[in-house]
Short mmCIF file of C-alpha atoms and ligand atoms in Angstrom, two decimals:
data_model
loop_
_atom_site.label_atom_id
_atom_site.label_comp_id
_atom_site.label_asym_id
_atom_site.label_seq_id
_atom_site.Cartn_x
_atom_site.Cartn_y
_atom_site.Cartn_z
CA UNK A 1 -2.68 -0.88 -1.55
CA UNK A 2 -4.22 -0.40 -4.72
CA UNK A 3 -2.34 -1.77 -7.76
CA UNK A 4 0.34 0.50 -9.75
CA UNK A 5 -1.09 1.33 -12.74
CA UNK A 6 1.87 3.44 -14.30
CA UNK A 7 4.81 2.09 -16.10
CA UNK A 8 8.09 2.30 -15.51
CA UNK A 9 9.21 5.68 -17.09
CA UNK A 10 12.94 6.57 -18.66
CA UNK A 11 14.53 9.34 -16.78
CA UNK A 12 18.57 9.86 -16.93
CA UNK A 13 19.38 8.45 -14.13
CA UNK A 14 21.02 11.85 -12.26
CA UNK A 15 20.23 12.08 -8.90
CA UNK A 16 19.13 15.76 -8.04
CA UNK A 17 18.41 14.39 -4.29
CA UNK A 18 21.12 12.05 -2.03
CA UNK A 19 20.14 12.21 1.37
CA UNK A 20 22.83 9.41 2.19
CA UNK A 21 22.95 7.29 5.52
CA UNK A 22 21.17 10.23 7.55
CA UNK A 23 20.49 9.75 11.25
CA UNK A 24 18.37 11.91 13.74
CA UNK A 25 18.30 11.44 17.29
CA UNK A 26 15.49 13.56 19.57
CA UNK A 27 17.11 12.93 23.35
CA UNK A 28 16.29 8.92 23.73
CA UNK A 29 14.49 8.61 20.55
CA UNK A 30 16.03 7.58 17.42
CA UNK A 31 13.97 8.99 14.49
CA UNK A 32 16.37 8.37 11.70
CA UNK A 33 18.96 6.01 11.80
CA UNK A 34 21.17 5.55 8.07
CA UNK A 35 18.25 6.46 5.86
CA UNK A 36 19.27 7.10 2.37
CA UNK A 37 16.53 8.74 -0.19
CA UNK A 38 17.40 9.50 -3.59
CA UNK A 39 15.85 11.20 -6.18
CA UNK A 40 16.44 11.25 -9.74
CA UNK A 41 16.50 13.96 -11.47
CA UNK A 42 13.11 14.86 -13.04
CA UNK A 43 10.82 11.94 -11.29
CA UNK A 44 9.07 11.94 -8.46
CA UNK A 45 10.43 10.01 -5.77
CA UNK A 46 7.82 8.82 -2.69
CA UNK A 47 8.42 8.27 0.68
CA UNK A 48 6.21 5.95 2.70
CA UNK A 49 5.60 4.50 6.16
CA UNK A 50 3.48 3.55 9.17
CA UNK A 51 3.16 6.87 11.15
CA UNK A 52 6.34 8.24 13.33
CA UNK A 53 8.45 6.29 10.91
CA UNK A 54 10.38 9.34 10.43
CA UNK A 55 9.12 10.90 7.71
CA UNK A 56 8.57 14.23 8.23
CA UNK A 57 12.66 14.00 9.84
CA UNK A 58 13.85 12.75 7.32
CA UNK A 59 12.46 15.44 4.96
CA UNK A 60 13.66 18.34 7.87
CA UNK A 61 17.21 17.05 7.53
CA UNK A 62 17.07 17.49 3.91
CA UNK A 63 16.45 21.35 4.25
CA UNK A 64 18.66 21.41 7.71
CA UNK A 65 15.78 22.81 9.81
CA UNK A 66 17.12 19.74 12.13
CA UNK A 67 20.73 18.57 12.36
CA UNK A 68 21.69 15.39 11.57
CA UNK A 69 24.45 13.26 13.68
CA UNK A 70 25.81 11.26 10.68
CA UNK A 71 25.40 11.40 6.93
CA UNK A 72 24.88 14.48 4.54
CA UNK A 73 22.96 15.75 1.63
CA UNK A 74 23.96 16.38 -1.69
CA UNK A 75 21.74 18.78 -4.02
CA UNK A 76 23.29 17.62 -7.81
CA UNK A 77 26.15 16.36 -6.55
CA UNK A 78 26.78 19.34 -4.35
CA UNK A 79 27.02 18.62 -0.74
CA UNK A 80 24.64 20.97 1.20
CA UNK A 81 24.89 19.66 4.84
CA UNK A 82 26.51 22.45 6.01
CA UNK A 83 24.48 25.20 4.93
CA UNK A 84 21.59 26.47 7.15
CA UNK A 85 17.94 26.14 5.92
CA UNK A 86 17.40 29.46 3.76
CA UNK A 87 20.57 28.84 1.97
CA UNK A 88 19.72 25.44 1.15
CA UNK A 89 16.22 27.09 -0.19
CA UNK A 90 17.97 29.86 -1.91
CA UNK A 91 19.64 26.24 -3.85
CA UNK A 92 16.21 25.43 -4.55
CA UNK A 93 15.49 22.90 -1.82
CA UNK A 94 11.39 23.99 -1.18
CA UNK A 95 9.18 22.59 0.74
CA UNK A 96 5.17 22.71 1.74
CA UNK A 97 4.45 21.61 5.30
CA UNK A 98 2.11 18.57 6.70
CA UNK A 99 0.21 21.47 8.44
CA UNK A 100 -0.98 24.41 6.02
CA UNK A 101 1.20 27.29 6.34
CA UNK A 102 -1.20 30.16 4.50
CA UNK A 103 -1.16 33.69 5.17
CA UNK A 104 -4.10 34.69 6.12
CA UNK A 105 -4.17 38.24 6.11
CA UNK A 106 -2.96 38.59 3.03
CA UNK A 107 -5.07 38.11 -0.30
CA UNK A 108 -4.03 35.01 -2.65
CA UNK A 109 -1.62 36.68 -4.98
CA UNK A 110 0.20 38.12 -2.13
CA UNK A 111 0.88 34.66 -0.46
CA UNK A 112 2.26 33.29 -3.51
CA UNK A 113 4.08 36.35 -4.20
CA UNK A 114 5.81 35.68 -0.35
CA UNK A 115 7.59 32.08 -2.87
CA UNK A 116 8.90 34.39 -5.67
CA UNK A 117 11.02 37.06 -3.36
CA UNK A 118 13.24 34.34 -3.22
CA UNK A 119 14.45 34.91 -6.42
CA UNK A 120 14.39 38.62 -6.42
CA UNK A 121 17.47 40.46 -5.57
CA UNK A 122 16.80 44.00 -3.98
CA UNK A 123 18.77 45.39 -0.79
CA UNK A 124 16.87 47.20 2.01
CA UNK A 125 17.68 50.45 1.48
CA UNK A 126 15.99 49.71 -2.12
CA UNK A 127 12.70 48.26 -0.56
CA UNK A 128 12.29 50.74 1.92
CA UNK A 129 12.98 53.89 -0.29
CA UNK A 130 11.07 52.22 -2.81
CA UNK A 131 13.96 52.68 -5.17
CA UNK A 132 13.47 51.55 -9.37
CA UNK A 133 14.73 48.32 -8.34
CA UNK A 134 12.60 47.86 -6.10
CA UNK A 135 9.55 48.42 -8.63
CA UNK A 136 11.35 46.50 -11.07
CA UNK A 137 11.53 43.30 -8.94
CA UNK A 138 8.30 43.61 -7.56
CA UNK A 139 6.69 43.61 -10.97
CA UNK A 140 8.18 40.28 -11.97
CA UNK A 141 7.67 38.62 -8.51
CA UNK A 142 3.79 39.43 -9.55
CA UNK A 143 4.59 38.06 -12.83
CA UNK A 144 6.06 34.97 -11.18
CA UNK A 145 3.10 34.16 -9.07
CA UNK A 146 0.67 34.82 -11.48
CA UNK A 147 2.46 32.60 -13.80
CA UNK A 148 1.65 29.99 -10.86
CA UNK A 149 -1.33 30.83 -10.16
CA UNK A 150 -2.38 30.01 -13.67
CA UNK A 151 -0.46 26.61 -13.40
CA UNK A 152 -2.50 25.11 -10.76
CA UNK A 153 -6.00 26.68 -11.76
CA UNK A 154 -6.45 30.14 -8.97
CA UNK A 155 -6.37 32.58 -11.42
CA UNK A 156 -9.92 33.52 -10.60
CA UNK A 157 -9.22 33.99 -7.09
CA UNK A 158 -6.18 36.43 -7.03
CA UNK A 159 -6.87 38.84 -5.43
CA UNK A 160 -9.33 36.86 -2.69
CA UNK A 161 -8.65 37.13 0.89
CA UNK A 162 -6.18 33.69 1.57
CA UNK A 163 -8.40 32.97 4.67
CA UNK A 164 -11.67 33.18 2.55
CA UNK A 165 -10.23 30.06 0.37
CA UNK A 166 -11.92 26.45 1.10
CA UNK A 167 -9.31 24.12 2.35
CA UNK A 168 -8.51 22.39 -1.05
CA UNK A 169 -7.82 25.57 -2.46
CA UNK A 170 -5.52 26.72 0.35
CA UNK A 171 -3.49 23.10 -0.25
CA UNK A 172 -3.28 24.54 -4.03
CA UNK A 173 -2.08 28.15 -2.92
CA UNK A 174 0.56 26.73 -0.39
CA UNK A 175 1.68 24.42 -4.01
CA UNK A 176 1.29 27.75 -6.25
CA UNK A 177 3.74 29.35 -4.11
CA UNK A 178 6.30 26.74 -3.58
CA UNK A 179 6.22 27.13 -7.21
CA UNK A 180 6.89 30.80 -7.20
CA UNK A 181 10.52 29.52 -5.44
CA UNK A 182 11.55 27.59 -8.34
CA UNK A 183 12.61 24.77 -6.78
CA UNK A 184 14.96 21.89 -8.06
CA UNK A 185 13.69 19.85 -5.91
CA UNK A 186 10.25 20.04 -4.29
CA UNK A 187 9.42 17.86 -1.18
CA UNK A 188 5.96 17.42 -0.16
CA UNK A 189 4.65 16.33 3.14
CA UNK A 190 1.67 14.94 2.80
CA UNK A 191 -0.52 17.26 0.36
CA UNK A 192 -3.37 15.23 0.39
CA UNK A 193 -4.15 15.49 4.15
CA UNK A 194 -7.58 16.49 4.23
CA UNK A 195 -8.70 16.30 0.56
CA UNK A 196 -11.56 14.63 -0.79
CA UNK A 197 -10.87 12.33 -3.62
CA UNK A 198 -11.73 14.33 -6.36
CA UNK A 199 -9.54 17.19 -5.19
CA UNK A 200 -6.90 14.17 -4.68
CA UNK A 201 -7.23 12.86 -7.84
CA UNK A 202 -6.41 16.47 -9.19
CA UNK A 203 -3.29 16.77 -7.06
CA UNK A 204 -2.26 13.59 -8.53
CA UNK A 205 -2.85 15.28 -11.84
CA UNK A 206 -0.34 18.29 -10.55
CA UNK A 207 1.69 16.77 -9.21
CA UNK A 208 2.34 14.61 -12.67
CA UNK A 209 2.37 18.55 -14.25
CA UNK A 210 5.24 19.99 -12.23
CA UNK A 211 7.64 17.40 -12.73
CA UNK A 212 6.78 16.86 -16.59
CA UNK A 213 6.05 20.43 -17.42
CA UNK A 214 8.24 22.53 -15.28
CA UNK A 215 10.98 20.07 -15.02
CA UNK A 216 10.53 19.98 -11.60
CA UNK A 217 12.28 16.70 -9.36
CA UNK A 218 9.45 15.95 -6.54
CA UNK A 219 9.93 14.33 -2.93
CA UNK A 220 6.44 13.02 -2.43
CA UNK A 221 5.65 12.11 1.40
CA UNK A 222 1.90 10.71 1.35
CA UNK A 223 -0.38 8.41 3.23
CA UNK A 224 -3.05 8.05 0.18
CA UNK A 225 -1.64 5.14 -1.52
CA UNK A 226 -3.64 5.24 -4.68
CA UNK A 227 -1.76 8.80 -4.74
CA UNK A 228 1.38 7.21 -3.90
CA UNK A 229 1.23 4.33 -6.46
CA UNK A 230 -0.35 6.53 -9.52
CA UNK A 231 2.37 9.38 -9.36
CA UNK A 232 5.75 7.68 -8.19
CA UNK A 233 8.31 6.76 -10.30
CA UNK A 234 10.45 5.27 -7.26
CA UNK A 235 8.90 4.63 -3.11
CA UNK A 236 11.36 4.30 -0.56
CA UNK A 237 9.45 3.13 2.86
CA UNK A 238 10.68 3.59 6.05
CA UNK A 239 9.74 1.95 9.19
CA UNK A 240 11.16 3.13 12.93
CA UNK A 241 13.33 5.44 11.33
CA UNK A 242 14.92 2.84 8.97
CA UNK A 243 14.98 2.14 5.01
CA UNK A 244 12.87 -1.42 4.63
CA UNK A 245 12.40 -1.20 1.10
CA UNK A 246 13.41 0.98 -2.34
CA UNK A 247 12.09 0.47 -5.95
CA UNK A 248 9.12 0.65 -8.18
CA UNK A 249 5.99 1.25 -6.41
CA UNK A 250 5.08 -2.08 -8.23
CA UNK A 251 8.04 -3.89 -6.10
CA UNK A 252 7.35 -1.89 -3.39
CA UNK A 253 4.01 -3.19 -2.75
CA UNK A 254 4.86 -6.60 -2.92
CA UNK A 255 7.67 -6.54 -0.62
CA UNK A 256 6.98 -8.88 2.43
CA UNK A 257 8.61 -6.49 4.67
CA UNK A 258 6.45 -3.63 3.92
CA UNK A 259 3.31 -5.34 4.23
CA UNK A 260 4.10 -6.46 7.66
CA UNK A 261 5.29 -3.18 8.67
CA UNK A 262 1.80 -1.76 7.42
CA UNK A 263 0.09 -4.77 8.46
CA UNK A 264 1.72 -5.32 12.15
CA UNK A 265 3.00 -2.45 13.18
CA UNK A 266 1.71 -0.59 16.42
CA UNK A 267 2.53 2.87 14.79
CA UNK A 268 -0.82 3.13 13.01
CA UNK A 269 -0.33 4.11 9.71
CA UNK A 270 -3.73 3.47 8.53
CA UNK A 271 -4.05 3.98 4.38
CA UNK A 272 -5.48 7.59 3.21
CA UNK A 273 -5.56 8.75 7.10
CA UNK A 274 -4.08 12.32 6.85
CA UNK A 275 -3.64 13.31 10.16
CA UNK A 276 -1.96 17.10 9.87
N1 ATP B 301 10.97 17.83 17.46
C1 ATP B 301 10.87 16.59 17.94
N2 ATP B 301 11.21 16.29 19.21
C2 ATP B 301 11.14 15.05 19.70
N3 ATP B 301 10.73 13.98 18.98
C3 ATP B 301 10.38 14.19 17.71
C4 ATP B 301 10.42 15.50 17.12
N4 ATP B 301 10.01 15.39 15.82
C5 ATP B 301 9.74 14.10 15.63
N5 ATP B 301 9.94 13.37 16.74
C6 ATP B 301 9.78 11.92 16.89
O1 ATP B 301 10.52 11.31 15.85
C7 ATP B 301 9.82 10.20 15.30
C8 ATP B 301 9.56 10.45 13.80
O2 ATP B 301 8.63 11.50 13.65
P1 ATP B 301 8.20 12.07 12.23
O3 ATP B 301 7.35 13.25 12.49
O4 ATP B 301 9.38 12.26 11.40
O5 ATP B 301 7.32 10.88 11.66
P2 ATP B 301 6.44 10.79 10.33
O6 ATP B 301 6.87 9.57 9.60
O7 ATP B 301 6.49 12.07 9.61
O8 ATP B 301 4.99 10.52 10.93
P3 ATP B 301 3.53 11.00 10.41
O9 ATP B 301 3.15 10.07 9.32
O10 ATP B 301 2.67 10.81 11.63
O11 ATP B 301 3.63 12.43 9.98
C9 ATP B 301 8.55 10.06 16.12
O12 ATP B 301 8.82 9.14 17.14
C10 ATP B 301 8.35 11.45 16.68
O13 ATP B 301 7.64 11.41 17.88
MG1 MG B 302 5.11 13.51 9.14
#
């Protein structure tokens, strides 16, 4: 693991993100058993480990697109366990996947444009009359993603075919649009996967961006540990579905524990292997 080369920053201390004591069970396999991640409000907050530690779960009990047999999530203090997945994203729980998810057949703008009708508030009967409201809301959604667009740098390629985009520019759509959601909290998995270190080393760059510009609280799941260590303001690592470690990434990469579990495990878990 490459060395931490960020200092500690000052944030308040409010946790946006308590995923408390969370277990996940698949038949016979336990995928999550009492994992806790926390993120503070206005950090971003990375979670490591060898891979099928449960990462990926952990992140899909967050938004509820898997149930959990014990624990719960808070959002701010709010406790969100019980609400389905688009509810929990209408809270401002987003997410971008380990695989890209970009619509092809639409052009750039339009994908991004797919995050911002989230926030937009127009009935059916509105849409499919094509009622003022309807015109209204539109207009700012395109405001919205453009907005975006221009954050992560694909102005220039609006109104491009989505398909036509090389693969580190799709990565920076899918982030343009999770954007467009206005999320409180934004959980990556794995954003990396498949980037070449430059376009890495721009991510890391973003990434820095949406949580000190836009305010933006980030759950960061990653295999790229320079990544990792140069953005993270707290790691938690997991290993067979179970908290090992939590702190700086400095403490974190001195921790006995999680060098054997990267070291000795038979889960792979090799450093920088994206494997979406
Ligand atoms: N839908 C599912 N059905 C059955 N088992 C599953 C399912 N999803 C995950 N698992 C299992 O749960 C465990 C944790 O998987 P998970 O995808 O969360 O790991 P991960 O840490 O994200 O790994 P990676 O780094 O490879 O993405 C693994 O043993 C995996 O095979
Ligand atoms: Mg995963």
């Amino acid at each position: 693991m490459a060395e931490a080369d960020v200092p500690a920053r000052e944030t308040s201390g409010a946790l946006v993100l308590q995923a408390e004591e969370v277990s996940v069970r698949f038949g016979g396999v336990a995928a999550l058993t009492q994992a806790s991640l926390r993120v503070e409000k206005g950090s971003v907050a990375s979670l490591i480990g060898p891979n099928g530690a449960g990462k990926t779960t952990l992140f899909n009990a967050v938004t509820g697109m898997v149930p959990a047999a014990t624990g719960r999530v808070l959002l701010e203090g709010r406790d969100i366990s019980g609400l389905p997945p688009h509810e929990r994203a209408r809270a401002g729980v987003v997410r971008t996947f380990q695989n890209l998810q970009v619509f092809g057949n639409m052009n750039v703008l339009e994908n991004v444009m797919t995050g911002a009708h989230r926030r937009l508030r127009y009935t059916v009967l509105e849409a499919v009359c094509k009622l003022p409201r309807y015109w209204r809301e539109e207009k700012k959604a395109r405001a919205i993603a453009l907005d975006c667009l221009d954050f992560v740098g694909l102005t220039d390629l609006a109104g491009a075919p989505a398909s036509d985009l090389p693969y580190g520019k799709q990565r920076l759509l899918e982030m343009a649009r999770a954007l467009a959601a206005d999320p409180v909290l934004l959980l990556l998995d794995e954003p990396a996967a498949g980037l070449n270190p430059r376009e890495t080393k721009g991510l890391g760059a973003l990434i820095r961006r949406i949580r000190d510009e836009r305010g933006v609280s980030v759950a960061l799941v990653e295999h790229d540990m320079d990544l990792v260590m140069g953005v993270s303001d707290s790691v938690t690592v997991l290993s067979f579905g179970r908290v090992i470690a939590r702190g700086t990434p400095a403490e974190v990469q001195k921790d006995p524990e999680v060098i054997a579990a990267y070291l000795g495990g038979d889960e792979g878990g090799d450093e920088g292997e994206g494997d979406a």
